[in-house]
């Protein structure tokens, strides 16, 4: 923007599909949810809109899982679309601060203009100027381009849409009133006869109809219209017309023109007939001042022969059916159509562009032009400038060298003049920005422009945007088959599949691999796949002649700023293939808002992929390249890797039963639930994080990760993944040689086995953990394995031993302020004392265990203690007390989301219910929860179903419903793998025999 120039004014249109324009150019503001955020800010003027107001107004009762953290990405995208170039946050149209956002720049809203015209219409009507009011009303109605805020989600848009529709209806009513006062009743009747006419019981509209009928000399129809409304009101609502409508009816009966039509419509005391519409003078055509430096267009505007500059269409295009269809779909003949293709290096953008252009060639008889802008294939100084490109285009169309302008603006004008009468196809390859494209756009209606580049051209007003993804495996194999022949492909299809996978679906990589096999007949696909299997050699193998996958990636990398290059390098060492904004935030040491901007810029540069909202990943080969770059700077990489691994440790500790994050670390999560949601999003990759740490020499972190994530895996029935992480951690402790770390990991493996009912294996791990703990000399490390071994003693009926062990463990845990451990030890001692008949001391321990769990603050340990306390109450017949305790546990577990423990709580509530209906409802709720529990949580899933059906059968038996009780006991015995629980089978057979005896 020139010094002293004012920024082009921003216009936002909301009275229809949302649009934003600056200086006549439409901004690409994106999908409906982003439009809803824009509307929520724009309609409030310059007032601050809090994060909570935006979330509630746009998402309603289904807020995003990431909460307010989703807003910066929406605002960032809106700023990019709406701000003037290089505005920065300080001069952005949207400013942040004080917990919200606001519009901070002048903006013209069509809704503001609507309000002005509505107020003006009312004022002119009141002042006796129906002609001026009519003009204002019609201007206001023309602002509507359909339903206001069309397609926008959320309660705020819904409320504003209703308000604007009411305003439109008011304006329509005012317009009809103006027509009546001007004596144009027939136009009123025509409007009221349209399909959009109001509800038949709308009295104000019917009053207009009655007045219009009267004004056009149809008094009888006016009276009939009133009678029809009166009858419908009586029959449908049992009501009568309003007093105002009854007065109007009386005025019609007595031919009171003034009362019916108003003073302005009854000049001279008689009804004014409809006036003939005034003729409209044609608008003067706008003249265009020609530039003196340009020759007459007719001398050179159309080439003497049809020009076709397309490269050859090299062979059949594999896949890309949907993409070709999008690029070649029919387009309007009265406008220039622009389509863009973006994607990472080597994904096949040029091949797709050329193929689509050859398909479209017959539709563009005047010229088919091709320009390679060399954004990523030449040094900065060697790229063709806009002036040189325009000069070349003009010469191609037949302009003499002597006539080609030298001034950039004159060149643009000449190009638009030259193409205004042509229907041509312009293909632009390797484009870097929208600014490169805009001066090259032709002016001829029916012309098309196809644009390809690695960057997403969000600033270009494109009709179609295609993001090219890597080929799926089937198409990748098809391309290899075409390159190396069917015989070699069919000889070892598994190796060809491996080769396709290692190439990551990139056509460039596949073509290079195919070329290497073509020129090495002795190589098999399996041989090349084996050479590529080693990550450090993979990119080196994907090079043939002047083509190299690594070189293509390097060109994209070199286009980045130094700061963004660092971000790209470090993302190569993200612990999981897919990640969210927190990973780069921690690795780069920046806030999440800034990290999101970094990710979006890398996404726009096609260096990261976006598989879902808020989720990112690097293509496999791109990640190899990023790691190679990062490994050249080991100090930077090691620090970032440790920081992000500590993030996983913190999340695991927060979701664990002790609920404590590592001391001294920055706190990235607001709560345990926040941390759990973040771990949920990692999915199946979470189990590999410990392995990633170990593979990069971070054995201590691998150990801490395995232990920290233990409880998260346990409470989500992901036992196999927990075992994978802990096994990796165990191997790391062996390399470290620290007995304290080994005690932690072995104890965790014991706990995992106990949770799966593998008591013997769990006991072995606890004995190993106890041995390592004593070697370390840390008495607190011995507490967990001693508690675990005491559980085994309890299961074998050695209650005295359990109580003695817990007497030894409890002081150690109390000194360590381990409230989770204290709670578990007290609960175990409580159960042992109960089994020995020491009911009072048992209840005292149970209550102390609950208090310790509450001090710990984690809902699942609290719920476990509540279940144990309820079992004690139920065992001595205190059903009301048991029910009260279990109801509290139900509330906690519904919030915590542990389906197994919640099902156990619900079936216990069924056992202490006050009547059979309530008992049956609770047991059925437990069975419904059981059906959703993963089979990976065996044996708990089997035992849980048997337990629920046993308790349901007991409830039926207690109520005298013996047939139903018998059915449930038999169903419990028939559960798959029931034989793994012989003690429960024995109880069920005894219960069945007792029912049969009765």
mmCIF file of C-alpha atoms in Angstrom, residues 154-480:
data_model
loop_
_atom_site.group_PDB
_atom_site.id
_atom_site.type_symbol
_atom_site.label_atom_id
_atom_site.label_comp_id
_atom_site.label_asym_id
_atom_site.label_seq_id
_atom_site.Cartn_x
_atom_site.Cartn_y
_atom_site.Cartn_z
ATOM 1 C CA UNK A 154 -25.456 -21.780 16.672
ATOM 2 C CA UNK A 155 -28.020 -20.062 18.875
ATOM 3 C CA UNK A 156 -26.601 -16.561 18.302
ATOM 4 C CA UNK A 157 -27.036 -16.799 14.516
ATOM 5 C CA UNK A 158 -30.499 -18.306 15.014
ATOM 6 C CA UNK A 159 -31.588 -15.375 17.219
ATOM 7 C CA UNK A 160 -30.135 -12.750 14.891
ATOM 8 C CA UNK A 161 -31.675 -14.477 11.880
ATOM 9 C CA UNK A 162 -35.110 -14.278 13.487
ATOM 10 C CA UNK A 163 -34.556 -10.616 14.369
ATOM 11 C CA UNK A 164 -33.530 -9.750 10.822
ATOM 12 C CA UNK A 165 -36.458 -11.662 9.346
ATOM 13 C CA UNK A 166 -38.794 -9.685 11.607
ATOM 14 C CA UNK A 167 -37.135 -6.473 10.400
ATOM 15 C CA UNK A 168 -37.604 -7.567 6.790
ATOM 16 C CA UNK A 169 -41.253 -8.327 7.463
ATOM 17 C CA UNK A 170 -41.719 -4.892 9.023
ATOM 18 C CA UNK A 171 -40.115 -3.275 5.992
ATOM 19 C CA UNK A 172 -42.366 -5.274 3.656
ATOM 20 C CA UNK A 173 -45.384 -4.088 5.633
ATOM 21 C CA UNK A 174 -44.212 -0.489 5.398
ATOM 22 C CA UNK A 175 -43.704 -0.843 1.654
ATOM 23 C CA UNK A 176 -47.251 -2.102 1.176
ATOM 24 C CA UNK A 177 -48.546 0.768 3.333
ATOM 25 C CA UNK A 178 -46.701 3.220 1.077
ATOM 26 C CA UNK A 179 -48.206 1.651 -2.037
ATOM 27 C CA UNK A 180 -51.668 1.962 -0.533
ATOM 28 C CA UNK A 181 -51.180 5.597 0.327
ATOM 29 C CA UNK A 182 -49.944 6.217 -3.214
ATOM 30 C CA UNK A 183 -53.110 4.640 -4.632
ATOM 31 C CA UNK A 184 -51.355 1.520 -5.998
ATOM 32 C CA UNK A 185 -53.630 -1.080 -4.386
ATOM 33 C CA UNK A 186 -53.346 -3.575 -7.245
ATOM 34 C CA UNK A 187 -49.612 -3.914 -6.595
ATOM 35 C CA UNK A 188 -50.368 -4.582 -2.941
ATOM 36 C CA UNK A 189 -52.803 -7.334 -3.902
ATOM 37 C CA UNK A 190 -50.262 -8.862 -6.293
ATOM 38 C CA UNK A 191 -47.628 -9.010 -3.548
ATOM 39 C CA UNK A 192 -50.066 -10.505 -1.041
ATOM 40 C CA UNK A 193 -51.037 -13.202 -3.539
ATOM 41 C CA UNK A 194 -47.443 -14.508 -3.785
ATOM 42 C CA UNK A 195 -46.457 -17.910 -2.326
ATOM 43 C CA UNK A 196 -44.553 -16.036 0.403
ATOM 44 C CA UNK A 197 -47.748 -14.463 1.712
ATOM 45 C CA UNK A 198 -48.213 -14.434 5.465
ATOM 46 C CA UNK A 199 -50.144 -16.866 7.625
ATOM 47 C CA UNK A 200 -53.932 -16.623 6.996
ATOM 48 C CA UNK A 201 -54.474 -15.503 10.610
ATOM 49 C CA UNK A 202 -52.000 -12.608 10.397
ATOM 50 C CA UNK A 203 -54.311 -9.639 11.123
ATOM 51 C CA UNK A 204 -52.007 -6.750 10.062
ATOM 52 C CA UNK A 205 -51.469 -8.346 6.658
ATOM 53 C CA UNK A 206 -55.169 -9.069 6.232
ATOM 54 C CA UNK A 207 -55.906 -5.436 7.088
ATOM 55 C CA UNK A 208 -53.638 -4.397 4.206
ATOM 56 C CA UNK A 209 -55.485 -6.772 1.889
ATOM 57 C CA UNK A 210 -58.897 -5.427 2.938
ATOM 58 C CA UNK A 211 -57.735 -1.836 2.394
ATOM 59 C CA UNK A 212 -56.200 -2.693 -1.001
ATOM 60 C CA UNK A 213 -59.394 -4.443 -2.137
ATOM 61 C CA UNK A 214 -61.431 -1.459 -1.030
ATOM 62 C CA UNK A 215 -59.048 0.971 -2.702
ATOM 63 C CA UNK A 216 -59.408 -0.811 -6.039
ATOM 64 C CA UNK A 217 -63.198 -0.667 -5.873
ATOM 65 C CA UNK A 218 -63.771 -4.234 -4.619
ATOM 66 C CA UNK A 219 -65.722 -3.526 -1.453
ATOM 67 C CA UNK A 220 -67.538 -6.869 -1.530
ATOM 68 C CA UNK A 221 -64.299 -8.854 -1.633
ATOM 69 C CA UNK A 222 -62.936 -6.700 1.189
ATOM 70 C CA UNK A 223 -65.936 -7.578 3.369
ATOM 71 C CA UNK A 224 -65.640 -11.264 2.383
ATOM 72 C CA UNK A 225 -61.950 -11.268 3.398
ATOM 73 C CA UNK A 226 -62.879 -9.927 6.836
ATOM 74 C CA UNK A 227 -65.639 -12.510 7.209
ATOM 75 C CA UNK A 228 -63.260 -15.323 6.256
ATOM 76 C CA UNK A 229 -60.810 -14.274 8.957
ATOM 77 C CA UNK A 230 -63.557 -13.911 11.573
ATOM 78 C CA UNK A 231 -64.800 -17.445 10.826
ATOM 79 C CA UNK A 232 -61.288 -18.996 10.962
ATOM 80 C CA UNK A 233 -60.484 -17.280 14.241
ATOM 81 C CA UNK A 234 -63.719 -18.586 15.780
ATOM 82 C CA UNK A 235 -63.317 -22.155 14.478
ATOM 83 C CA UNK A 236 -59.569 -22.579 15.019
ATOM 84 C CA UNK A 237 -58.836 -20.425 18.073
ATOM 85 C CA UNK A 238 -62.201 -19.616 19.584
ATOM 86 C CA UNK A 239 -61.343 -15.915 19.296
ATOM 87 C CA UNK A 240 -62.704 -12.799 17.609
ATOM 88 C CA UNK A 241 -60.953 -10.201 15.385
ATOM 89 C CA UNK A 242 -59.145 -7.386 17.161
ATOM 90 C CA UNK A 243 -60.817 -4.049 17.833
ATOM 91 C CA UNK A 244 -58.673 -2.365 15.141
ATOM 92 C CA UNK A 245 -59.799 -4.874 12.523
ATOM 93 C CA UNK A 246 -63.411 -4.534 13.586
ATOM 94 C CA UNK A 247 -63.115 -0.730 13.215
ATOM 95 C CA UNK A 248 -61.671 -1.216 9.728
ATOM 96 C CA UNK A 249 -64.571 -3.510 8.838
ATOM 97 C CA UNK A 250 -67.049 -0.855 10.009
ATOM 98 C CA UNK A 251 -65.259 1.824 7.936
ATOM 99 C CA UNK A 252 -65.542 -0.359 4.816
ATOM 100 C CA UNK A 253 -69.247 -0.861 5.474
ATOM 101 C CA UNK A 254 -69.875 2.904 5.683
ATOM 102 C CA UNK A 255 -67.583 3.764 2.704
ATOM 103 C CA UNK A 256 -65.274 5.887 4.890
ATOM 104 C CA UNK A 257 -62.383 6.391 2.442
ATOM 105 C CA UNK A 258 -60.259 8.380 4.852
ATOM 106 C CA UNK A 259 -60.585 5.837 7.669
ATOM 107 C CA UNK A 260 -59.759 2.961 5.308
ATOM 108 C CA UNK A 261 -57.051 4.495 3.089
ATOM 109 C CA UNK A 262 -55.683 7.479 4.994
ATOM 110 C CA UNK A 263 -55.547 11.171 4.119
ATOM 111 C CA UNK A 264 -52.718 10.978 1.582
ATOM 112 C CA UNK A 265 -54.541 8.348 -0.469
ATOM 113 C CA UNK A 266 -57.826 10.268 -0.713
ATOM 114 C CA UNK A 267 -56.948 13.571 -2.332
ATOM 115 C CA UNK A 268 -60.099 15.586 -2.974
ATOM 116 C CA UNK A 269 -62.174 13.125 -0.919
ATOM 117 C CA UNK A 270 -62.185 10.328 -3.478
ATOM 118 C CA UNK A 271 -60.292 7.083 -3.891
ATOM 119 C CA UNK A 272 -57.107 7.548 -5.905
ATOM 120 C CA UNK A 273 -56.951 5.040 -8.768
ATOM 121 C CA UNK A 274 -53.830 3.034 -9.493
ATOM 122 C CA UNK A 275 -51.341 5.150 -11.373
ATOM 123 C CA UNK A 276 -49.524 3.913 -14.406
ATOM 124 C CA UNK A 277 -45.926 3.161 -13.583
ATOM 125 C CA UNK A 278 -43.539 5.873 -14.597
ATOM 126 C CA UNK A 279 -41.176 5.001 -17.403
ATOM 127 C CA UNK A 280 -37.588 4.601 -16.402
ATOM 128 C CA UNK A 281 -34.819 6.308 -18.297
ATOM 129 C CA UNK A 282 -32.017 4.000 -19.325
ATOM 130 C CA UNK A 283 -28.885 4.385 -17.261
ATOM 131 C CA UNK A 284 -26.012 6.014 -19.041
ATOM 132 C CA UNK A 285 -23.304 3.585 -20.015
ATOM 133 C CA UNK A 286 -20.040 4.123 -18.197
ATOM 134 C CA UNK A 287 -17.308 5.248 -20.505
ATOM 135 C CA UNK A 288 -13.782 3.923 -20.279
ATOM 136 C CA UNK A 289 -10.896 6.270 -21.004
ATOM 137 C CA UNK A 290 -8.373 4.494 -23.262
ATOM 138 C CA UNK A 291 -4.694 4.662 -22.466
ATOM 139 C CA UNK A 292 -2.847 6.719 -25.047
ATOM 140 C CA UNK A 293 0.143 4.369 -24.988
ATOM 141 C CA UNK A 294 -1.833 1.316 -26.166
ATOM 142 C CA UNK A 295 -2.344 0.478 -29.848
ATOM 143 C CA UNK A 296 -5.829 -0.280 -31.146
ATOM 144 C CA UNK A 297 -6.945 -3.589 -29.680
ATOM 145 C CA UNK A 298 -8.331 -4.832 -32.980
ATOM 146 C CA UNK A 299 -4.838 -4.807 -34.438
ATOM 147 C CA UNK A 300 -3.512 -7.611 -32.240
ATOM 148 C CA UNK A 301 -6.075 -8.857 -29.686
ATOM 149 C CA UNK A 302 -6.835 -12.174 -31.388
ATOM 150 C CA UNK A 303 -3.966 -14.489 -32.379
ATOM 151 C CA UNK A 304 -3.695 -15.392 -36.057
ATOM 152 C CA UNK A 305 -3.633 -19.081 -35.170
ATOM 153 C CA UNK A 306 -4.881 -21.081 -32.210
ATOM 154 C CA UNK A 307 -2.173 -21.116 -29.530
ATOM 155 C CA UNK A 308 -1.624 -24.230 -27.420
ATOM 156 C CA UNK A 309 1.346 -24.088 -25.046
ATOM 157 C CA UNK A 310 0.450 -27.131 -22.943
ATOM 158 C CA UNK A 311 3.202 -29.659 -22.180
ATOM 159 C CA UNK A 312 2.577 -33.182 -23.418
ATOM 160 C CA UNK A 313 0.000 -35.200 -21.512
ATOM 161 C CA UNK A 314 2.377 -37.935 -20.431
ATOM 162 C CA UNK A 315 0.419 -41.159 -20.248
ATOM 163 C CA UNK A 316 -2.670 -42.151 -18.327
ATOM 164 C CA UNK A 317 -3.324 -40.386 -15.039
ATOM 165 C CA UNK A 318 -3.624 -42.945 -12.223
ATOM 166 C CA UNK A 319 -6.426 -42.152 -9.785
ATOM 167 C CA UNK A 320 -7.497 -38.502 -9.298
ATOM 168 C CA UNK A 321 -10.961 -39.075 -10.781
ATOM 169 C CA UNK A 322 -12.705 -36.758 -8.330
ATOM 170 C CA UNK A 323 -10.009 -34.083 -8.682
ATOM 171 C CA UNK A 324 -10.189 -34.094 -12.494
ATOM 172 C CA UNK A 325 -13.983 -33.872 -12.307
ATOM 173 C CA UNK A 326 -13.752 -30.839 -10.000
ATOM 174 C CA UNK A 327 -11.305 -29.023 -12.277
ATOM 175 C CA UNK A 328 -13.195 -29.753 -15.501
ATOM 176 C CA UNK A 329 -16.780 -29.291 -14.263
ATOM 177 C CA UNK A 330 -18.993 -26.979 -16.284
ATOM 178 C CA UNK A 331 -18.525 -23.271 -15.614
ATOM 179 C CA UNK A 332 -20.558 -20.151 -16.400
ATOM 180 C CA UNK A 333 -19.998 -18.598 -19.848
ATOM 181 C CA UNK A 334 -20.328 -15.041 -18.591
ATOM 182 C CA UNK A 335 -17.452 -15.021 -16.072
ATOM 183 C CA UNK A 336 -13.826 -16.014 -15.627
ATOM 184 C CA UNK A 337 -13.508 -19.253 -13.621
ATOM 185 C CA UNK A 338 -10.476 -19.818 -11.384
ATOM 186 C CA UNK A 339 -9.541 -23.230 -9.935
ATOM 187 C CA UNK A 340 -6.556 -23.915 -7.670
ATOM 188 C CA UNK A 341 -4.642 -27.082 -6.855
ATOM 189 C CA UNK A 342 -2.354 -27.270 -3.832
ATOM 190 C CA UNK A 343 -0.404 -30.045 -2.181
ATOM 191 C CA UNK A 344 3.056 -31.109 -1.016
ATOM 192 C CA UNK A 345 6.062 -31.522 -3.254
ATOM 193 C CA UNK A 346 5.914 -34.616 -5.444
ATOM 194 C CA UNK A 347 2.170 -35.228 -5.041
ATOM 195 C CA UNK A 348 1.470 -34.806 -8.786
ATOM 196 C CA UNK A 349 0.031 -31.294 -9.074
ATOM 197 C CA UNK A 350 1.557 -30.561 -12.484
ATOM 198 C CA UNK A 351 0.412 -33.881 -13.958
ATOM 199 C CA UNK A 352 -3.131 -33.266 -12.738
ATOM 200 C CA UNK A 353 -3.115 -29.687 -14.024
ATOM 201 C CA UNK A 354 -1.877 -30.666 -17.487
ATOM 202 C CA UNK A 355 -4.322 -33.581 -17.736
ATOM 203 C CA UNK A 356 -7.259 -31.353 -16.798
ATOM 204 C CA UNK A 357 -6.088 -28.648 -19.215
ATOM 205 C CA UNK A 358 -5.969 -31.107 -22.145
ATOM 206 C CA UNK A 359 -9.502 -32.168 -21.245
ATOM 207 C CA UNK A 360 -10.667 -28.526 -21.271
ATOM 208 C CA UNK A 361 -8.745 -27.521 -24.398
ATOM 209 C CA UNK A 362 -11.647 -27.956 -26.899
ATOM 210 C CA UNK A 363 -13.769 -25.507 -24.862
ATOM 211 C CA UNK A 364 -11.212 -22.692 -25.316
ATOM 212 C CA UNK A 365 -10.637 -22.174 -29.026
ATOM 213 C CA UNK A 366 -8.828 -18.824 -28.787
ATOM 214 C CA UNK A 367 -5.731 -19.868 -26.809
ATOM 215 C CA UNK A 368 -4.390 -22.318 -24.240
ATOM 216 C CA UNK A 369 -1.469 -20.702 -22.410
ATOM 217 C CA UNK A 370 0.962 -22.285 -19.936
ATOM 218 C CA UNK A 371 3.273 -20.460 -17.535
ATOM 219 C CA UNK A 372 5.653 -21.977 -14.979
ATOM 220 C CA UNK A 373 6.263 -19.370 -12.275
ATOM 221 C CA UNK A 374 9.204 -21.397 -10.867
ATOM 222 C CA UNK A 375 8.448 -20.394 -7.278
ATOM 223 C CA UNK A 376 10.050 -23.501 -5.800
ATOM 224 C CA UNK A 377 12.490 -24.363 -8.568
ATOM 225 C CA UNK A 378 14.635 -21.241 -8.995
ATOM 226 C CA UNK A 379 16.603 -18.915 -6.767
ATOM 227 C CA UNK A 380 14.723 -15.778 -5.768
ATOM 228 C CA UNK A 381 16.447 -13.618 -8.370
ATOM 229 C CA UNK A 382 15.868 -16.048 -11.232
ATOM 230 C CA UNK A 383 12.075 -16.169 -10.981
ATOM 231 C CA UNK A 384 10.169 -14.428 -13.767
ATOM 232 C CA UNK A 385 8.704 -11.124 -12.628
ATOM 233 C CA UNK A 386 5.087 -10.186 -13.290
ATOM 234 C CA UNK A 387 6.225 -7.697 -15.962
ATOM 235 C CA UNK A 388 8.136 -10.366 -17.882
ATOM 236 C CA UNK A 389 5.238 -12.814 -17.633
ATOM 237 C CA UNK A 390 2.736 -10.275 -18.945
ATOM 238 C CA UNK A 391 5.048 -9.257 -21.754
ATOM 239 C CA UNK A 392 5.400 -12.878 -22.767
ATOM 240 C CA UNK A 393 1.629 -13.432 -22.662
ATOM 241 C CA UNK A 394 0.955 -10.354 -24.797
ATOM 242 C CA UNK A 395 3.521 -11.415 -27.391
ATOM 243 C CA UNK A 396 1.962 -14.883 -27.479
ATOM 244 C CA UNK A 397 -1.363 -13.267 -28.372
ATOM 245 C CA UNK A 398 0.258 -11.457 -31.282
ATOM 246 C CA UNK A 399 1.294 -8.059 -29.941
ATOM 247 C CA UNK A 400 4.331 -6.627 -31.707
ATOM 248 C CA UNK A 401 7.465 -6.190 -29.608
ATOM 249 C CA UNK A 402 7.479 -2.463 -30.229
ATOM 250 C CA UNK A 403 3.943 -2.142 -28.865
ATOM 251 C CA UNK A 404 4.450 -4.081 -25.646
ATOM 252 C CA UNK A 405 4.288 -1.601 -22.724
ATOM 253 C CA UNK A 406 7.101 -1.382 -20.180
ATOM 254 C CA UNK A 407 5.098 -0.025 -17.248
ATOM 255 C CA UNK A 408 3.542 -2.689 -15.012
ATOM 256 C CA UNK A 409 0.143 -0.999 -14.771
ATOM 257 C CA UNK A 410 0.054 -0.467 -18.536
ATOM 258 C CA UNK A 411 0.908 -4.140 -19.034
ATOM 259 C CA UNK A 412 -1.973 -5.236 -16.796
ATOM 260 C CA UNK A 413 -4.384 -2.944 -18.635
ATOM 261 C CA UNK A 414 -3.142 -4.174 -22.015
ATOM 262 C CA UNK A 415 -3.534 -7.800 -20.956
ATOM 263 C CA UNK A 416 -7.099 -7.233 -19.800
ATOM 264 C CA UNK A 417 -7.954 -5.359 -22.997
ATOM 265 C CA UNK A 418 -6.408 -8.090 -25.099
ATOM 266 C CA UNK A 419 -8.315 -10.893 -23.361
ATOM 267 C CA UNK A 420 -11.663 -9.150 -22.947
ATOM 268 C CA UNK A 421 -12.966 -10.661 -26.191
ATOM 269 C CA UNK A 422 -11.248 -14.042 -25.931
ATOM 270 C CA UNK A 423 -12.246 -17.321 -24.377
ATOM 271 C CA UNK A 424 -8.939 -18.758 -23.330
ATOM 272 C CA UNK A 425 -7.459 -21.236 -20.873
ATOM 273 C CA UNK A 426 -4.523 -20.054 -18.754
ATOM 274 C CA UNK A 427 -2.520 -22.638 -16.793
ATOM 275 C CA UNK A 428 -0.184 -21.351 -14.060
ATOM 276 C CA UNK A 429 2.166 -23.865 -12.432
ATOM 277 C CA UNK A 430 4.381 -23.625 -9.328
ATOM 278 C CA UNK A 431 2.659 -20.517 -7.991
ATOM 279 C CA UNK A 432 3.738 -19.155 -4.622
ATOM 280 C CA UNK A 433 1.108 -16.551 -3.755
ATOM 281 C CA UNK A 434 -2.215 -15.057 -4.775
ATOM 282 C CA UNK A 435 -0.409 -11.785 -5.552
ATOM 283 C CA UNK A 436 1.432 -13.535 -8.381
ATOM 284 C CA UNK A 437 -1.840 -14.687 -9.929
ATOM 285 C CA UNK A 438 -4.104 -11.635 -9.758
ATOM 286 C CA UNK A 439 -2.362 -9.491 -12.449
ATOM 287 C CA UNK A 440 -2.366 -12.470 -14.832
ATOM 288 C CA UNK A 441 -6.108 -13.145 -14.718
ATOM 289 C CA UNK A 442 -7.728 -12.719 -18.150
ATOM 290 C CA UNK A 443 -10.862 -10.620 -18.642
ATOM 291 C CA UNK A 444 -12.763 -12.579 -21.280
ATOM 292 C CA UNK A 445 -16.077 -14.158 -20.192
ATOM 293 C CA UNK A 446 -15.898 -17.944 -20.368
ATOM 294 C CA UNK A 447 -12.130 -18.015 -19.811
ATOM 295 C CA UNK A 448 -10.623 -20.391 -17.267
ATOM 296 C CA UNK A 449 -7.538 -20.244 -15.097
ATOM 297 C CA UNK A 450 -5.979 -23.353 -13.563
ATOM 298 C CA UNK A 451 -3.440 -22.648 -10.810
ATOM 299 C CA UNK A 452 -1.123 -25.080 -9.004
ATOM 300 C CA UNK A 453 1.299 -24.497 -6.169
ATOM 301 C CA UNK A 454 2.475 -25.943 -2.903
ATOM 302 C CA UNK A 455 0.988 -23.099 -0.877
ATOM 303 C CA UNK A 456 -2.746 -22.761 -0.346
ATOM 304 C CA UNK A 457 -3.807 -19.556 -2.086
ATOM 305 C CA UNK A 458 -6.298 -18.418 0.548
ATOM 306 C CA UNK A 459 -6.103 -14.835 -0.703
ATOM 307 C CA UNK A 460 -7.250 -15.721 -4.220
ATOM 308 C CA UNK A 461 -10.942 -15.522 -5.113
ATOM 309 C CA UNK A 462 -11.120 -19.045 -6.525
ATOM 310 C CA UNK A 463 -14.276 -20.832 -7.665
ATOM 311 C CA UNK A 464 -12.858 -24.295 -6.920
ATOM 312 C CA UNK A 465 -10.024 -25.348 -4.610
ATOM 313 C CA UNK A 466 -8.527 -28.848 -4.794
ATOM 314 C CA UNK A 467 -6.067 -30.071 -2.166
ATOM 315 C CA UNK A 468 -4.129 -32.989 -3.594
ATOM 316 C CA UNK A 469 -3.442 -35.792 -1.127
ATOM 317 C CA UNK A 470 -1.040 -38.733 -1.608
ATOM 318 C CA UNK A 471 -2.412 -41.603 -3.661
ATOM 319 C CA UNK A 472 -4.178 -44.422 -1.802
ATOM 320 C CA UNK A 473 -2.364 -47.756 -1.745
ATOM 321 C CA UNK A 474 -4.444 -49.263 -4.567
ATOM 322 C CA UNK A 475 -3.614 -46.411 -6.950
ATOM 323 C CA UNK A 476 0.039 -46.423 -5.838
ATOM 324 C CA UNK A 477 0.297 -50.101 -6.749
ATOM 325 C CA UNK A 478 -1.439 -49.346 -10.062
ATOM 326 C CA UNK A 479 1.191 -46.716 -10.901
ATOM 327 C CA UNK A 480 4.033 -49.095 -10.016
#
